């Protein structure tokens, strides 16, 4: 479709080999037998998972996937002031951090894939609405009815993309805007703001 890609999608495409290399590294350097011997957590949500894995996931979450030597050392030191880690857990920490980072990247990839798909669908509907509006403005409501049937629960991202594509087509935008504002019970500006957060 010759669409531009988001910076996240571009990074994923450019660095796929790094993610795959790290996944292989974890599989090679953290044998299952060793993994099973690590002290496990007793409380939810990570019950039965290694304690060091829970620590890695928490660190990755609170730093929003931005790890550096300083925040890793501070976090581990703070954790150990409450509950000392074994030498085996400290040895496994780099692999657990890699795993937690790859899980975060997987979530970003999923969101990016969904956004690309929704952008493509929004582009398709916008082109249909524009073409019908230019040919016979009375037919736009039948296309809008078809759109509302195929997209009964549009996401805020889909809505913002559709609005962007229709921005310069006021007569096609008006009924779409009305439908989306009723659907989300928000104004057009609130919808766009919500999609960007």
XYZ file of C-alpha atoms in Angstrom:
197
model
C 0.000 0.000 0.000
C 3.091 2.209 0.039
C 2.189 3.488 3.497
C 4.775 5.013 5.743
C 5.575 2.983 8.834
C 5.787 4.173 12.398
C 9.197 4.550 14.055
C 8.440 1.455 16.167
C 7.672 -0.633 13.070
C 10.784 0.649 11.328
C 12.940 -0.229 14.348
C 11.436 -3.727 14.499
C 12.089 -4.307 10.810
C 15.658 -3.014 11.050
C 16.535 -4.918 14.241
C 14.741 -8.237 13.873
C 18.099 -10.042 13.772
C 19.057 -8.578 17.171
C 15.860 -9.860 18.775
C 16.324 -13.302 17.209
C 19.964 -13.415 18.337
C 18.972 -12.592 21.905
C 16.269 -15.273 21.877
C 18.843 -17.865 20.740
C 21.254 -16.610 23.413
C 18.679 -17.156 26.164
C 17.836 -20.642 24.908
C 21.512 -21.620 24.737
C 22.685 -20.050 27.989
C 19.789 -20.753 30.317
C 19.125 -24.505 30.291
C 15.659 -25.640 31.408
C 17.133 -27.726 34.201
C 18.892 -24.651 35.616
C 15.774 -22.499 35.118
C 13.640 -24.969 37.121
C 16.090 -24.889 40.035
C 15.833 -21.134 40.544
C 13.836 -20.028 43.631
C 10.197 -19.478 42.633
C 7.757 -16.762 43.618
C 4.887 -17.719 45.878
C 2.479 -14.866 45.160
C 0.459 -13.846 42.128
C 0.716 -12.746 39.335
C 4.039 -14.533 38.785
C 3.422 -17.523 41.059
C 5.721 -20.497 40.357
C 7.961 -18.437 38.073
C 11.575 -17.844 39.118
C 11.941 -14.926 41.509
C 14.701 -13.420 39.361
C 12.343 -13.471 36.356
C 9.726 -11.546 38.363
C 12.413 -9.044 39.336
C 13.483 -8.656 35.685
C 9.887 -8.123 34.527
C 9.280 -5.518 37.214
C 12.469 -3.628 36.337
C 11.655 -3.648 32.622
C 8.110 -2.452 33.348
C 9.069 0.450 35.625
C 11.818 1.649 33.264
C 9.547 1.326 30.212
C 12.103 -0.987 28.527
C 14.938 1.512 29.068
C 17.646 -0.357 30.920
C 21.147 0.802 31.699
C 23.839 -0.315 34.091
C 22.914 2.288 36.679
C 19.212 1.479 36.975
C 19.887 -2.282 36.945
C 22.441 -2.022 39.762
C 20.225 0.309 41.830
C 17.201 -1.943 41.444
C 19.096 -5.136 42.316
C 20.732 -3.449 45.329
C 17.341 -2.217 46.575
C 15.830 -5.668 46.109
C 18.709 -7.356 47.908
C 18.387 -5.016 50.877
C 15.029 -6.753 51.469
C 15.724 -10.296 50.186
C 19.212 -11.445 49.172
C 19.515 -13.133 45.772
C 21.480 -16.342 45.315
C 24.564 -16.455 43.104
C 22.544 -18.578 40.672
C 19.855 -15.906 40.443
C 22.448 -13.199 39.828
C 24.012 -15.359 37.116
C 20.587 -15.771 35.458
C 19.699 -12.063 35.684
C 21.089 -11.024 32.246
C 19.109 -13.783 30.528
C 15.973 -12.890 32.444
C 16.374 -9.231 31.504
C 16.737 -10.237 27.853
C 13.583 -12.340 28.132
C 11.603 -9.531 29.781
C 12.802 -7.044 27.150
C 11.808 -9.406 24.332
C 8.353 -9.767 25.885
C 8.052 -5.970 25.916
C 9.184 -5.802 22.294
C 6.626 -8.485 21.436
C 3.859 -6.306 22.910
C 5.090 -3.300 20.928
C 5.217 -5.425 17.772
C 1.638 -6.581 18.357
C 0.409 -3.006 18.796
C 2.380 -1.904 15.736
C 0.920 -4.707 13.623
C -2.599 -3.819 14.756
C -2.017 -0.138 13.942
C -0.676 -0.958 10.467
C -3.683 -3.166 9.760
C -6.125 -0.536 11.060
C -4.427 2.194 9.050
C -4.780 0.098 5.892
C -8.470 -0.544 6.589
C -9.061 3.156 7.332
C -7.324 4.046 4.063
C -9.548 1.613 2.142
C -12.764 3.028 3.648
C -11.636 6.614 3.184
C -10.916 5.985 -0.491
C -14.330 4.353 -0.948
C -16.090 7.230 0.809
C -14.202 9.854 -1.202
C -14.844 8.092 -4.525
C -18.572 7.672 -3.836
C -18.888 11.230 -2.552
C -17.338 12.620 -5.751
C -19.435 10.390 -7.994
C -22.828 10.577 -6.228
C -22.971 12.254 -2.778
C -26.334 10.580 -2.034
C -24.654 7.130 -2.027
C -22.292 8.035 0.792
C -24.839 6.907 3.371
C -25.003 3.396 1.926
C -21.201 3.151 2.114
C -21.300 4.533 5.659
C -23.898 1.885 6.576
C -21.578 -0.774 5.186
C -18.679 0.720 7.147
C -20.637 0.721 10.414
C -21.605 -2.898 9.802
C -18.050 -4.104 9.087
C -16.501 -1.949 11.842
C -19.051 -2.146 14.684
C -16.442 -1.338 17.363
C -13.776 0.858 15.767
C -10.689 1.601 17.804
C -9.658 5.189 18.563
C -6.625 4.647 16.308
C -8.812 3.509 13.387
C -11.107 6.491 13.946
C -8.229 8.985 13.984
C -6.734 7.498 10.808
C -10.077 7.602 8.997
C -10.559 11.223 10.053
C -7.030 12.080 8.868
C -7.688 10.560 5.440
C -10.996 12.412 5.114
C -9.750 15.735 6.518
C -9.842 17.619 3.199
C -13.156 16.045 2.131
C -15.651 17.945 4.297
C -18.805 16.428 2.784
C -17.492 12.876 3.289
C -16.063 13.705 6.708
C -19.259 15.134 8.228
C -21.331 11.904 8.365
C -18.277 9.860 9.418
C -17.502 12.361 12.159
C -21.098 12.218 13.370
C -21.014 8.383 13.467
C -17.687 8.287 15.332
C -18.707 10.952 17.852
C -21.915 9.012 18.605
C -19.983 5.745 18.827
C -17.338 7.058 21.226
C -19.530 9.709 22.879
C -16.659 12.157 22.463
C -15.937 15.146 20.252
C -13.680 14.831 17.232
C -10.805 16.620 18.982
C -11.115 14.322 22.023
C -11.080 11.280 19.738
C -7.887 12.388 18.029
C -6.251 13.226 21.354
C -7.226 9.801 22.768
C -5.773 7.973 19.748
C -2.421 9.715 20.176
C -1.986 8.693 23.811
